[in-house]
């Protein structure tokens, strides 16, 4: 089952936004492992959103 590229982008954007909010709610300190992992996951979603946008332009 493959998702519509628009749905995928919207889902990734939702995950990105939630990761930012979770970092605030968790009280993760700067330099903490928890904060680092959430930042890395957020950066990964940004990269995936960019890849998704490039793929949809090619189609």
JSON list of C-alpha atoms in Angstrom, two decimals:
[
{"chain": "A", "resi": 1, "resn": "UNK", "atom": "CA", "xyz": [0.00, 0.00, 0.00]},
{"chain": "A", "resi": 2, "resn": "UNK", "atom": "CA", "xyz": [1.63, 3.24, -1.12]},
{"chain": "A", "resi": 3, "resn": "UNK", "atom": "CA", "xyz": [0.52, 6.57, 0.23]},
{"chain": "A", "resi": 4, "resn": "UNK", "atom": "CA", "xyz": [-0.40, 9.53, -1.90]},
{"chain": "A", "resi": 5, "resn": "UNK", "atom": "CA", "xyz": [2.66, 11.89, -2.01]},
{"chain": "A", "resi": 6, "resn": "UNK", "atom": "CA", "xyz": [0.53, 14.70, -0.58]},
{"chain": "A", "resi": 7, "resn": "UNK", "atom": "CA", "xyz": [-0.61, 12.50, 2.32]},
{"chain": "A", "resi": 8, "resn": "UNK", "atom": "CA", "xyz": [2.98, 11.44, 2.96]},
{"chain": "A", "resi": 9, "resn": "UNK", "atom": "CA", "xyz": [4.17, 15.04, 3.06]},
{"chain": "A", "resi": 10, "resn": "UNK", "atom": "CA", "xyz": [1.33, 16.03, 5.40]},
{"chain": "A", "resi": 11, "resn": "UNK", "atom": "CA", "xyz": [2.09, 13.07, 7.68]},
{"chain": "A", "resi": 12, "resn": "UNK", "atom": "CA", "xyz": [5.78, 13.96, 7.79]},
{"chain": "A", "resi": 13, "resn": "UNK", "atom": "CA", "xyz": [4.95, 17.60, 8.55]},
{"chain": "A", "resi": 14, "resn": "UNK", "atom": "CA", "xyz": [2.69, 16.44, 11.40]},
{"chain": "A", "resi": 15, "resn": "UNK", "atom": "CA", "xyz": [5.48, 14.27, 12.83]},
{"chain": "A", "resi": 16, "resn": "UNK", "atom": "CA", "xyz": [7.92, 17.19, 12.51]},
{"chain": "A", "resi": 17, "resn": "UNK", "atom": "CA", "xyz": [5.58, 19.53, 14.38]},
{"chain": "A", "resi": 18, "resn": "UNK", "atom": "CA", "xyz": [4.86, 16.96, 17.09]},
{"chain": "A", "resi": 19, "resn": "UNK", "atom": "CA", "xyz": [8.58, 16.35, 17.67]},
{"chain": "A", "resi": 20, "resn": "UNK", "atom": "CA", "xyz": [9.08, 20.06, 18.30]},
{"chain": "A", "resi": 21, "resn": "UNK", "atom": "CA", "xyz": [6.19, 20.08, 20.77]},
{"chain": "A", "resi": 22, "resn": "UNK", "atom": "CA", "xyz": [7.34, 16.89, 22.49]},
{"chain": "A", "resi": 23, "resn": "UNK", "atom": "CA", "xyz": [10.77, 18.39, 23.04]},
{"chain": "A", "resi": 24, "resn": "UNK", "atom": "CA", "xyz": [9.19, 21.36, 24.81]},
{"chain": "A", "resi": 25, "resn": "UNK", "atom": "CA", "xyz": [6.75, 19.25, 26.83]},
{"chain": "A", "resi": 26, "resn": "UNK", "atom": "CA", "xyz": [9.47, 16.80, 27.87]},
{"chain": "A", "resi": 27, "resn": "UNK", "atom": "CA", "xyz": [11.64, 19.59, 29.19]},
{"chain": "A", "resi": 28, "resn": "UNK", "atom": "CA", "xyz": [14.63, 18.06, 27.42]},
{"chain": "A", "resi": 29, "resn": "UNK", "atom": "CA", "xyz": [17.68, 20.11, 28.26]},
{"chain": "A", "resi": 30, "resn": "UNK", "atom": "CA", "xyz": [20.09, 21.41, 25.66]},
{"chain": "A", "resi": 31, "resn": "UNK", "atom": "CA", "xyz": [22.73, 18.76, 25.10]},
{"chain": "A", "resi": 32, "resn": "UNK", "atom": "CA", "xyz": [20.65, 15.92, 26.57]},
{"chain": "A", "resi": 33, "resn": "UNK", "atom": "CA", "xyz": [20.40, 12.61, 24.75]},
{"chain": "A", "resi": 34, "resn": "UNK", "atom": "CA", "xyz": [16.61, 12.90, 24.62]},
{"chain": "A", "resi": 35, "resn": "UNK", "atom": "CA", "xyz": [16.82, 16.36, 23.07]},
{"chain": "A", "resi": 36, "resn": "UNK", "atom": "CA", "xyz": [19.46, 15.17, 20.63]},
{"chain": "A", "resi": 37, "resn": "UNK", "atom": "CA", "xyz": [17.37, 12.21, 19.50]},
{"chain": "A", "resi": 38, "resn": "UNK", "atom": "CA", "xyz": [14.29, 14.36, 18.99]},
{"chain": "A", "resi": 39, "resn": "UNK", "atom": "CA", "xyz": [16.35, 16.91, 17.03]},
{"chain": "A", "resi": 40, "resn": "UNK", "atom": "CA", "xyz": [17.78, 14.16, 14.83]},
{"chain": "A", "resi": 41, "resn": "UNK", "atom": "CA", "xyz": [14.31, 12.74, 14.20]},
{"chain": "A", "resi": 42, "resn": "UNK", "atom": "CA", "xyz": [13.05, 16.24, 13.35]},
{"chain": "A", "resi": 43, "resn": "UNK", "atom": "CA", "xyz": [15.94, 16.75, 10.91]},
{"chain": "A", "resi": 44, "resn": "UNK", "atom": "CA", "xyz": [15.18, 13.39, 9.33]},
{"chain": "A", "resi": 45, "resn": "UNK", "atom": "CA", "xyz": [11.57, 14.43, 8.76]},
{"chain": "A", "resi": 46, "resn": "UNK", "atom": "CA", "xyz": [12.79, 17.67, 7.14]},
{"chain": "A", "resi": 47, "resn": "UNK", "atom": "CA", "xyz": [14.99, 15.65, 4.81]},
{"chain": "A", "resi": 48, "resn": "UNK", "atom": "CA", "xyz": [12.14, 13.27, 3.98]},
{"chain": "A", "resi": 49, "resn": "UNK", "atom": "CA", "xyz": [9.81, 16.22, 3.30]},
{"chain": "A", "resi": 50, "resn": "UNK", "atom": "CA", "xyz": [12.39, 17.64, 0.91]},
{"chain": "A", "resi": 51, "resn": "UNK", "atom": "CA", "xyz": [12.79, 14.29, -0.83]},
{"chain": "A", "resi": 52, "resn": "UNK", "atom": "CA", "xyz": [9.03, 13.93, -1.07]},
{"chain": "A", "resi": 53, "resn": "UNK", "atom": "CA", "xyz": [8.73, 17.38, -2.67]},
{"chain": "A", "resi": 54, "resn": "UNK", "atom": "CA", "xyz": [11.44, 16.57, -5.23]},
{"chain": "A", "resi": 55, "resn": "UNK", "atom": "CA", "xyz": [9.78, 13.27, -6.12]},
{"chain": "A", "resi": 56, "resn": "UNK", "atom": "CA", "xyz": [6.37, 14.88, -6.64]},
{"chain": "A", "resi": 57, "resn": "UNK", "atom": "CA", "xyz": [7.92, 17.56, -8.92]},
{"chain": "A", "resi": 58, "resn": "UNK", "atom": "CA", "xyz": [9.36, 14.84, -11.15]},
{"chain": "A", "resi": 59, "resn": "UNK", "atom": "CA", "xyz": [5.99, 13.12, -11.59]}
]
